[in-house]
mmCIF file of C-alpha atoms in Angstrom:
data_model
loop_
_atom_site.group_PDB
_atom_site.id
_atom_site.type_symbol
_atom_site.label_atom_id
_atom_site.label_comp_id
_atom_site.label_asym_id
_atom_site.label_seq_id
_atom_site.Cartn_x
_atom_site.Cartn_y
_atom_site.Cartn_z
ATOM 1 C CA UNK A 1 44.419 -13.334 -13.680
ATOM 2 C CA UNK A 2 42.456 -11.339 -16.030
ATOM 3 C CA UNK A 3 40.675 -14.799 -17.332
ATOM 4 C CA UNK A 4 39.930 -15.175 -13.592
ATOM 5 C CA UNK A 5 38.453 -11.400 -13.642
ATOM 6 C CA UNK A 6 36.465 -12.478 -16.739
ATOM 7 C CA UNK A 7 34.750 -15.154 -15.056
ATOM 8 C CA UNK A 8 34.801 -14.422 -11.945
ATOM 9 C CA UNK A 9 33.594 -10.998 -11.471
ATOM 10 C CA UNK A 10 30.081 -11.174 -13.741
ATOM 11 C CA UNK A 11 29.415 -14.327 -11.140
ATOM 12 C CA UNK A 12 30.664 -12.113 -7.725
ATOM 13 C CA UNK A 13 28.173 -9.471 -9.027
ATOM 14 C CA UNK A 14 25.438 -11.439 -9.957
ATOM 15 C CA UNK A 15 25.590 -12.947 -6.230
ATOM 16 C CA UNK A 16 25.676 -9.855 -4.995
ATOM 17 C CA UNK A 17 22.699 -8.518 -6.851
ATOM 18 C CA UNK A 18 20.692 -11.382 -6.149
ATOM 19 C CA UNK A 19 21.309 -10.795 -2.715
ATOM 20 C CA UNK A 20 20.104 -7.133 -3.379
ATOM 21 C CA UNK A 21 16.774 -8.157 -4.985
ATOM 22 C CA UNK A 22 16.182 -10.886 -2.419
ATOM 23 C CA UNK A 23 16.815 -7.748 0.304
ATOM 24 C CA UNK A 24 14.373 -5.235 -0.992
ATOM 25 C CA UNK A 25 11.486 -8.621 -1.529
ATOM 26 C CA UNK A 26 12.099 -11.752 0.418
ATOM 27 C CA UNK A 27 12.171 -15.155 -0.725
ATOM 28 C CA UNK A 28 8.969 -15.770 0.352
ATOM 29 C CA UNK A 29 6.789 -12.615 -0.717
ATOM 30 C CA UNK A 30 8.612 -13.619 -3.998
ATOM 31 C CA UNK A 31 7.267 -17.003 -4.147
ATOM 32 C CA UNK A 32 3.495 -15.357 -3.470
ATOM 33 C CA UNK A 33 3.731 -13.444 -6.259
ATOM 34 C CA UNK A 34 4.647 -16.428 -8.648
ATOM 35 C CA UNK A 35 1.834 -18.436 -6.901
ATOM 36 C CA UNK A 36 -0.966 -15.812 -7.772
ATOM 37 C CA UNK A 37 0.344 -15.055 -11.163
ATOM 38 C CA UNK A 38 -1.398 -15.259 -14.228
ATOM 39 C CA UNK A 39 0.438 -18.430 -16.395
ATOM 40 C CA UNK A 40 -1.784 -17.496 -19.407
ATOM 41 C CA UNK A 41 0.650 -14.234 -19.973
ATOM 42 C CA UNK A 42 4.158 -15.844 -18.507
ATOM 43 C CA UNK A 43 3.711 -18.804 -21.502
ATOM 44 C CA UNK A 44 2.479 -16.579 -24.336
ATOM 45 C CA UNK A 45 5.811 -13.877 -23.449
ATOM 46 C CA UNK A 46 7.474 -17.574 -23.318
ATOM 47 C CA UNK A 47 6.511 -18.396 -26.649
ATOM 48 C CA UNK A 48 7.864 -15.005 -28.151
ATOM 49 C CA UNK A 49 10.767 -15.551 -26.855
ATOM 50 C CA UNK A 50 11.304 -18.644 -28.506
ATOM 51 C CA UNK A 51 10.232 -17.462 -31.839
ATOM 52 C CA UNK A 52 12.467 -14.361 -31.113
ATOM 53 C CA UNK A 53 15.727 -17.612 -30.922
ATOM 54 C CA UNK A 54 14.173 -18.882 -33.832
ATOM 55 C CA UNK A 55 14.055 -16.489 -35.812
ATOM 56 C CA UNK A 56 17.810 -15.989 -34.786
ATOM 57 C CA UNK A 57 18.567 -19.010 -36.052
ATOM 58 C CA UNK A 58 16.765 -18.773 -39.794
ATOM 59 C CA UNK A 59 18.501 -15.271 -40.150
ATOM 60 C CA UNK A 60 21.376 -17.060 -39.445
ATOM 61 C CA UNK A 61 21.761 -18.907 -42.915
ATOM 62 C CA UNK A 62 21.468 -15.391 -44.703
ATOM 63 C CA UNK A 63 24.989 -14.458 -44.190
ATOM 64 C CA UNK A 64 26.363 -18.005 -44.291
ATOM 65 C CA UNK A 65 24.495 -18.395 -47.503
ATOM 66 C CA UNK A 66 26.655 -16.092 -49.558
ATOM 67 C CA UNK A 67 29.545 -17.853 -48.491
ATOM 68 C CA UNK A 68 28.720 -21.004 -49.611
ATOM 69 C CA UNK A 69 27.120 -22.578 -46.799
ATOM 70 C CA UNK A 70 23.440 -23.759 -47.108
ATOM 71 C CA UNK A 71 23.533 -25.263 -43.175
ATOM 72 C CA UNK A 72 20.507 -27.434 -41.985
ATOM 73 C CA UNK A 73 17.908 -25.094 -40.256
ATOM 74 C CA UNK A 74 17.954 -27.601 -36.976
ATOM 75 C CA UNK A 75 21.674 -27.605 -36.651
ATOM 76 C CA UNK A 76 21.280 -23.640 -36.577
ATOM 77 C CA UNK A 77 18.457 -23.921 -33.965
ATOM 78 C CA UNK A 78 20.484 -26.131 -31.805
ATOM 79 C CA UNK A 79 23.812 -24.238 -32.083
ATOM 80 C CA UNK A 80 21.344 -21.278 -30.864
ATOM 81 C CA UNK A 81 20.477 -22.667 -27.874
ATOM 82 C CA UNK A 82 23.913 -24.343 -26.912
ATOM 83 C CA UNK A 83 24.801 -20.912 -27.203
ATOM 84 C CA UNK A 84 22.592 -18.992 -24.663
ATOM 85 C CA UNK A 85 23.340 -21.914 -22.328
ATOM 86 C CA UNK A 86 27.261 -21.693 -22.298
ATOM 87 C CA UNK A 87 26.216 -18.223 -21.952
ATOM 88 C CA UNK A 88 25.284 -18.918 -18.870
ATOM 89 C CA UNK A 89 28.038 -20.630 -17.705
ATOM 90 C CA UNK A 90 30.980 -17.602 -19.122
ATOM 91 C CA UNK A 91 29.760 -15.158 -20.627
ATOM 92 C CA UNK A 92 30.298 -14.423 -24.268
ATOM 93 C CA UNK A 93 31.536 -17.918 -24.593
ATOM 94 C CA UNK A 94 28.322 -19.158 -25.859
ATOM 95 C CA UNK A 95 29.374 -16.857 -29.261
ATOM 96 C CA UNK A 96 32.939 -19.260 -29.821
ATOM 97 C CA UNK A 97 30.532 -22.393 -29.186
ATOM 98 C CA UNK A 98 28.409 -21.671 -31.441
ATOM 99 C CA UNK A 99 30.674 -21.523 -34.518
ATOM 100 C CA UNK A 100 32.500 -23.724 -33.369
ATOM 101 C CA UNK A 101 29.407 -26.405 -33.570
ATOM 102 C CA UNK A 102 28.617 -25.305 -36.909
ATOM 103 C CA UNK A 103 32.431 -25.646 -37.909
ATOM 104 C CA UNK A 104 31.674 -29.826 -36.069
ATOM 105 C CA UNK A 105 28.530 -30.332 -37.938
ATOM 106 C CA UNK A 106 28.708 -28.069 -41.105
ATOM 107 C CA UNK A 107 32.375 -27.782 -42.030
ATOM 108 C CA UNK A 108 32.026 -23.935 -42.121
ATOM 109 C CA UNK A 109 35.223 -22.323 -40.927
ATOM 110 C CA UNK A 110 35.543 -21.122 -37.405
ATOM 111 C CA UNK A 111 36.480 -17.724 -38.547
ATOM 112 C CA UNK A 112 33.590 -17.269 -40.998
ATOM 113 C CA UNK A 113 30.974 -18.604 -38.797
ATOM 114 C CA UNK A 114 32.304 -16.308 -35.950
ATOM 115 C CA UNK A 115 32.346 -13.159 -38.513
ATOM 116 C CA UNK A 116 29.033 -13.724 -38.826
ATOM 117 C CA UNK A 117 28.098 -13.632 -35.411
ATOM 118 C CA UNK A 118 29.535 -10.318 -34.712
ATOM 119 C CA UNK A 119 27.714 -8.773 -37.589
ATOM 120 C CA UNK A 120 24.402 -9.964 -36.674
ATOM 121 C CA UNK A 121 25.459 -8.771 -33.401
ATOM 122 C CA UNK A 122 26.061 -5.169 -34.875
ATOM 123 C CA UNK A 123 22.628 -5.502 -36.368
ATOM 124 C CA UNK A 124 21.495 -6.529 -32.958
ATOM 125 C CA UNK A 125 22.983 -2.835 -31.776
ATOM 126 C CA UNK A 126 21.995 -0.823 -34.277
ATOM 127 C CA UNK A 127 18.009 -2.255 -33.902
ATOM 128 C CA UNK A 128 18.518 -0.718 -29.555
ATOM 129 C CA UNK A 129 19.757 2.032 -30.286
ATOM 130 C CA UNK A 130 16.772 2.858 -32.422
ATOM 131 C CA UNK A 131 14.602 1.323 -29.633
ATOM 132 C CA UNK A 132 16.284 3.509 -27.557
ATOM 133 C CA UNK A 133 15.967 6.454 -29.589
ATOM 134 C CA UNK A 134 11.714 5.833 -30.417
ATOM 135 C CA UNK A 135 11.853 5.529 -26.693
ATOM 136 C CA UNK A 136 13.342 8.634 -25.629
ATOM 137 C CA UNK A 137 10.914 10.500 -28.311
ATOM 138 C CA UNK A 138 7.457 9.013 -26.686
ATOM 139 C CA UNK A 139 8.765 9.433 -23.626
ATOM 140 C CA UNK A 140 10.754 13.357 -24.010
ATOM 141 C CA UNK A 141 8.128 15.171 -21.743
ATOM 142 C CA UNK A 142 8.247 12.299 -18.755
ATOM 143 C CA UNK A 143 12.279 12.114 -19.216
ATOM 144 C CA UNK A 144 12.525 16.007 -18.662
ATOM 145 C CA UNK A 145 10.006 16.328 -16.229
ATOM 146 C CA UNK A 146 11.631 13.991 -14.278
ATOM 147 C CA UNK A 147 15.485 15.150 -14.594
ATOM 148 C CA UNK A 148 13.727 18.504 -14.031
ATOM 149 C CA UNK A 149 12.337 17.534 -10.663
ATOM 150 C CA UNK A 150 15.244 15.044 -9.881
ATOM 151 C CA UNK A 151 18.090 18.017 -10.459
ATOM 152 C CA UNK A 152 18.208 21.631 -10.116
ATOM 153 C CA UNK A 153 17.567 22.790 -14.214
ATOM 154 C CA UNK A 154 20.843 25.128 -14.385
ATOM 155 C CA UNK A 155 23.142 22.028 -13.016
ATOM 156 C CA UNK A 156 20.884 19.982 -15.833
ATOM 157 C CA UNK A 157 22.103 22.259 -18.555
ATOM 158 C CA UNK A 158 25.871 22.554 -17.780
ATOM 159 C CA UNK A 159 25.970 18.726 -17.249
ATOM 160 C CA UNK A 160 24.344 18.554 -20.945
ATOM 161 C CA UNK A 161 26.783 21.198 -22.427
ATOM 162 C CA UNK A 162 29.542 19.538 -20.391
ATOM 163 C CA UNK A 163 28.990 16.125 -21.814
ATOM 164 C CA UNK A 164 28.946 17.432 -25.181
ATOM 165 C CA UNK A 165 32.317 19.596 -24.643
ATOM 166 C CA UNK A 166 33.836 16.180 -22.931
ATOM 167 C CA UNK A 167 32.008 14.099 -26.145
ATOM 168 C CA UNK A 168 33.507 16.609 -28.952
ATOM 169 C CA UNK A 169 37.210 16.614 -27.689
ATOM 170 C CA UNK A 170 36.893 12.975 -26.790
ATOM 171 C CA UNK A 171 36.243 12.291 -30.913
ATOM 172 C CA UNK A 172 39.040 14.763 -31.935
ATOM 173 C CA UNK A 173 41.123 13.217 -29.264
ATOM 174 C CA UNK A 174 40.177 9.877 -30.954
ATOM 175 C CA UNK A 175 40.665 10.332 -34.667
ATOM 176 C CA UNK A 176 44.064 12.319 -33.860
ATOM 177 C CA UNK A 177 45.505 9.878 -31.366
ATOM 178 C CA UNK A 178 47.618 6.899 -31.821
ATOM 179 C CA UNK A 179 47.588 5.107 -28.274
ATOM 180 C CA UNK A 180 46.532 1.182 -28.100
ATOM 181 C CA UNK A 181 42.793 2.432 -26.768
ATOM 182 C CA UNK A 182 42.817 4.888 -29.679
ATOM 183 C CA UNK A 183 43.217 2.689 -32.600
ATOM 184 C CA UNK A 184 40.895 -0.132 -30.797
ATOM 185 C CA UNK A 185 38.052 2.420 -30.255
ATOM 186 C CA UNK A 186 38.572 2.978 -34.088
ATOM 187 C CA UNK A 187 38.980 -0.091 -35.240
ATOM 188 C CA UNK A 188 35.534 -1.205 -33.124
ATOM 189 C CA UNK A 189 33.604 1.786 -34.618
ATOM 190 C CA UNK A 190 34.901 1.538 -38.410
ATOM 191 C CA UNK A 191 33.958 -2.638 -37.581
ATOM 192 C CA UNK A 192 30.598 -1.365 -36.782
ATOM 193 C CA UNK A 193 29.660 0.490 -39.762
ATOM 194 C CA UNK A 194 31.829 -2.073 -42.015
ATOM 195 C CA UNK A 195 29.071 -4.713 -40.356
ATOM 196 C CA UNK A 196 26.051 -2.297 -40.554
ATOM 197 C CA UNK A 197 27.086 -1.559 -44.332
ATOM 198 C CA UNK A 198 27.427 -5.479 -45.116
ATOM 199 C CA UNK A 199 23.927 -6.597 -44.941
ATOM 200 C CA UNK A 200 22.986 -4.030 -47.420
ATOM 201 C CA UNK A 201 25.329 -6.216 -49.727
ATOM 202 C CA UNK A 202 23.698 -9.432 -48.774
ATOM 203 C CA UNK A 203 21.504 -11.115 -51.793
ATOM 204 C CA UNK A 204 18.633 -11.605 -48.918
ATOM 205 C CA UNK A 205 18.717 -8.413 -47.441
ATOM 206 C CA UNK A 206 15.527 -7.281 -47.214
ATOM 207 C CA UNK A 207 14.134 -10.784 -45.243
ATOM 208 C CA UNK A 208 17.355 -10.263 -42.793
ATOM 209 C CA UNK A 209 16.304 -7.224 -42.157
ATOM 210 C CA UNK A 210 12.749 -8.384 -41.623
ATOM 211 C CA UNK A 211 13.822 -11.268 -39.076
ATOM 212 C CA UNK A 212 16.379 -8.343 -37.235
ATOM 213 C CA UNK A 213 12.973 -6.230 -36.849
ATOM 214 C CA UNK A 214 11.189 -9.262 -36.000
ATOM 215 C CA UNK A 215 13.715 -10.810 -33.121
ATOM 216 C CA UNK A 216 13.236 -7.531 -31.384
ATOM 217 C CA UNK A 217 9.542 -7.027 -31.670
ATOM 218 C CA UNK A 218 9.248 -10.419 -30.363
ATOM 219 C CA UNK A 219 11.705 -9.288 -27.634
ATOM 220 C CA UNK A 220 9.518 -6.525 -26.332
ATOM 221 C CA UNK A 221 6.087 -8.312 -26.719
ATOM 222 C CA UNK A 222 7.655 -11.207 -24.397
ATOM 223 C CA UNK A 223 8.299 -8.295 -22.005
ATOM 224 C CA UNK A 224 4.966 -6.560 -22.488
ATOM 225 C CA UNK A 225 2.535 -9.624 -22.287
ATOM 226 C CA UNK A 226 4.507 -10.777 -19.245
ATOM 227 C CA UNK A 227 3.748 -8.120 -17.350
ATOM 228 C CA UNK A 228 -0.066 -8.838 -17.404
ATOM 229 C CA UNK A 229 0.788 -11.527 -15.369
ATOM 230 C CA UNK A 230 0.990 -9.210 -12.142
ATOM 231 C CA UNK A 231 -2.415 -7.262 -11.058
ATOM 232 C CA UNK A 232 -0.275 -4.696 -9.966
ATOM 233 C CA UNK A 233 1.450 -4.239 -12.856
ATOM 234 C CA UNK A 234 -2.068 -3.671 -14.996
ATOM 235 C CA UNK A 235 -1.994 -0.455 -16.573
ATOM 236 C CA UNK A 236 1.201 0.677 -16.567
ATOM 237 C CA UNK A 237 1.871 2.704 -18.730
ATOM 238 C CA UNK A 238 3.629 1.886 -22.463
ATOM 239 C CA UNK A 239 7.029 3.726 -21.755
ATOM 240 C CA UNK A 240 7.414 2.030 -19.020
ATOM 241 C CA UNK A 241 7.802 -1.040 -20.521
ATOM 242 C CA UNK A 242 10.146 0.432 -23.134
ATOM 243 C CA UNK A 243 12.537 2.294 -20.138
ATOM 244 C CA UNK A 244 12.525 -1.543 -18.225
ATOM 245 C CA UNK A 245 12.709 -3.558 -21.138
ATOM 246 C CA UNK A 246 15.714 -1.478 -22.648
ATOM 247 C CA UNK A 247 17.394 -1.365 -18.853
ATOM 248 C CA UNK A 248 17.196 -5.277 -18.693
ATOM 249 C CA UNK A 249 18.135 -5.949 -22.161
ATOM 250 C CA UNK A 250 21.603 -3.977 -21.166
ATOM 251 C CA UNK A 251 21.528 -6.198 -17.691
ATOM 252 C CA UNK A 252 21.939 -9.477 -19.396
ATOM 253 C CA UNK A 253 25.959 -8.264 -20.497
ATOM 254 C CA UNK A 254 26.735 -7.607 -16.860
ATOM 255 C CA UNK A 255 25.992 -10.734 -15.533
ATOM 256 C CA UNK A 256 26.000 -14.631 -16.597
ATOM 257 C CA UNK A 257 23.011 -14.631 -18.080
ATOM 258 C CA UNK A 258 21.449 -11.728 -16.467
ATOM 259 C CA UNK A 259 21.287 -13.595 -13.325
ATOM 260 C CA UNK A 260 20.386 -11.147 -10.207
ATOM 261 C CA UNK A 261 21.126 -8.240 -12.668
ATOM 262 C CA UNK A 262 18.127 -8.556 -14.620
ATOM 263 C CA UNK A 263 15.229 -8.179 -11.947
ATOM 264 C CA UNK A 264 17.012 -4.802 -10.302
ATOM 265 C CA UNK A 265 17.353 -3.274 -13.992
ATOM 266 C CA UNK A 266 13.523 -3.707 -13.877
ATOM 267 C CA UNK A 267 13.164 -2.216 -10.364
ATOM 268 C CA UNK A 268 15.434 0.862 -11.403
ATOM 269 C CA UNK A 269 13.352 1.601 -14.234
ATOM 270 C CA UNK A 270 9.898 0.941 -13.446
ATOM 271 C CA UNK A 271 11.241 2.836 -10.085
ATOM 272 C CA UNK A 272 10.827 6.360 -12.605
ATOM 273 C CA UNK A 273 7.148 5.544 -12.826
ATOM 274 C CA UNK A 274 6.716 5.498 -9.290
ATOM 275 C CA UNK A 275 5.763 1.726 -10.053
ATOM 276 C CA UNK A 276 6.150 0.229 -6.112
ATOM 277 C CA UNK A 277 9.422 -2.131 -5.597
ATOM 278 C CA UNK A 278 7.949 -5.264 -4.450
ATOM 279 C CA UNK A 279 5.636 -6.356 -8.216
ATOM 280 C CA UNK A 280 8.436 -4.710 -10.079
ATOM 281 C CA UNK A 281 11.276 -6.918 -8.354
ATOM 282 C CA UNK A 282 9.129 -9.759 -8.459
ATOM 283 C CA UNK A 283 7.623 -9.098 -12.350
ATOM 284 C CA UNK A 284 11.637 -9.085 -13.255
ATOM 285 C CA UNK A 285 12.551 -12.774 -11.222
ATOM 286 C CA UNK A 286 9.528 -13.585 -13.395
ATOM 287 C CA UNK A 287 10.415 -12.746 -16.855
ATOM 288 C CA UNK A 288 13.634 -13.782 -16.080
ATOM 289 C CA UNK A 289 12.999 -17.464 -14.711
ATOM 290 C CA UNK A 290 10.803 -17.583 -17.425
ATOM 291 C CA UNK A 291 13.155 -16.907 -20.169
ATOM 292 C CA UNK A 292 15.736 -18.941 -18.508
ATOM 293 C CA UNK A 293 14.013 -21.983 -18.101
ATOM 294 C CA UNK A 294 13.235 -21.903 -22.232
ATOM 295 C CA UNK A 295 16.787 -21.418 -22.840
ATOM 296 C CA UNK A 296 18.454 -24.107 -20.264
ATOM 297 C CA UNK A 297 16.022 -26.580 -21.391
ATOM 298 C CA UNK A 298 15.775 -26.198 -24.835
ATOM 299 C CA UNK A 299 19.647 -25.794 -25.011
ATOM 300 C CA UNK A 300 20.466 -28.551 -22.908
ATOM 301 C CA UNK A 301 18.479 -30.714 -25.221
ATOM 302 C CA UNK A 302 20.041 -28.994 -28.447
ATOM 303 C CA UNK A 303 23.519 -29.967 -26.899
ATOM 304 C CA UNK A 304 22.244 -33.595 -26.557
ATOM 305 C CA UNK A 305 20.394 -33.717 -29.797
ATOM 306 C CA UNK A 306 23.160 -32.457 -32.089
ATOM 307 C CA UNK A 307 25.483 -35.129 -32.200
ATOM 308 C CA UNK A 308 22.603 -37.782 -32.418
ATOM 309 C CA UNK A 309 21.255 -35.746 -35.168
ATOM 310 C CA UNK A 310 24.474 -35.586 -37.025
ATOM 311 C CA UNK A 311 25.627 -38.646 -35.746
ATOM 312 C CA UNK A 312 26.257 -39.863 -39.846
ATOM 313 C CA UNK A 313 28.085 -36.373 -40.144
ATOM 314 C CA UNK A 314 30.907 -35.114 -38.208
ATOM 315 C CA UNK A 315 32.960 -32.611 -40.199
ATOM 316 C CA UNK A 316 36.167 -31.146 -40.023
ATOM 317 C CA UNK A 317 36.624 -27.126 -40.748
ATOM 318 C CA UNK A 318 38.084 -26.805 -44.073
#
């Protein structure tokens, strides 16, 4: 049952949400929007979003490196790809694929290869949560202005100092208790820093950290340029692009892929701006059909391509 859940639900939602988008901007005012959009901007923000994967894939070998394991930059590129493809399929399953092709095709151990993955994905966390951070500093006068005008100021402050009671007894409750969700909370959080802490011991450190910063900037300039693609969407303003770029980023966990989640995380933050429904709901379908046809085609072939390319090399895990 709870695999069921696991695969199940992310699809049920992502139905559901595509329904919602499709409700709020029909099919067909959808398609006029990708008929009269620019192409120019839709390929470049396609092209940094491939470098983004490649880049992925070169920072890769850092922390297999140390281990031993000098892997073949294509077979990292393809197990990449293969990866964001299963994603689509289950999510999170794309993450066990991919060390599992480079335990095929590289003989590094499934266990090392997935340690890996999770701390580049801690690296991955730490780099939005300072997005979010730079975000909420640019963007402090808009974000109280419009909590201000959204909620009545005195509610505003006791829900602040409220969350901050709940936050501070939650932490002592934490480091004090003993219950199963206890010790996995702090077992997650002391994984965290152990991860974060890591890559400061890795001989390469300073060029992972490069491609981390890199990945991301790439990640926000496919967003950005993309939305040049819409006439309505000219001039909006930078923080904008921050508030819907973080909001879709988060999207992509909820559903397979992002699918039907990704376009309303858009909408609900460009919605702040006062940026009208219809471009925003359309400028997400776009990013994300954009982004998704890169990744299903260029992982489909990856998934193709690796055993031909390896086809003189099929390892077992040591």
């Amino acid at each position: 049952m709870k695999k069921i859940l696991k695969i199940g639900l992310p699809i049920l939602l992502g139905v559901f949400l595509v329904w919602y988008s499709l409700s709020k901007v029909s099919f067909s005012e959808l398609l006029v929007y990708f008929k009269k959009a620019d192409y120019f901007w839709i390929v470049l923000g396609m092209l940094f979003g491939f470098l983004s994967h490649l880049s992925r894939a070169y920072r890769w070998r850092f922390q297999l490196e140390p281990m031993g394991y000098n892997i073949k930059l294509p077979n990292s590129i393809m197990a990449v790809f293969s990866a964001y493809l299963i994603n689509y399929t289950i999510p999170r399953a794309g993450e066990v694929a991919r060390a599992s092709i480079i335990t095929t095709y590289e003989g590094v151990p499934f266990e090392k290869g997935f340690g890996t993955i999770v701390a580049e994905r801690v690296a991955d966390l730490v780099v939005v949560m300072g997005i979010v951070i730079i975000t909420l500093f640019l963007q402090f006068d808009f974000i109280m202005a419009f909590l201000t005008e959204s909620f009545n100021p005195k509610n505003l402050i006791i829900a602040v100092f409220g969350l901050l009671v709940l936050g501070v007894l939650f932490i002592v409750y934490i480091k004090k208790s003993q219950s199963a969700l206890a010790i996995k909370i702090k077992t997650f959080v002391s994984g965290l820093i152990e991860g974060v802490l890591s890559i400061f011991k890795m001989r390469k450190k300073w060029a992972f950290i490069f491609h981390t910063l890199f990945i991301w900037f790439m990640y926000v300039m496919m967003f950005y340029v993309t939305s040049f693609a819409l006439e309505e969407l000219h001039g909006i303003p930078f923080g904008a692009v921050l508030i819907g770029f973080i909001s879709a980023s988060f999207s992509i966990a909820a559903t397979n892929g992002g699918i039907g989640s990704y376009p309303v995380a858009v909408y609900a933050a460009f919605s702040i701006f006062a940026i009208p429904e219809d471009p925003s709901i359309a400028f997400g379908w776009i990013v994300w059909t954009s982004q998704t046809i890169v990744l299903v085609g260029l992982g489909g072939l990856s998934l193709l391509l690796l055993p031909v390319y390896n086809r003189n090399k099929a390892l077992k895990p040591e």
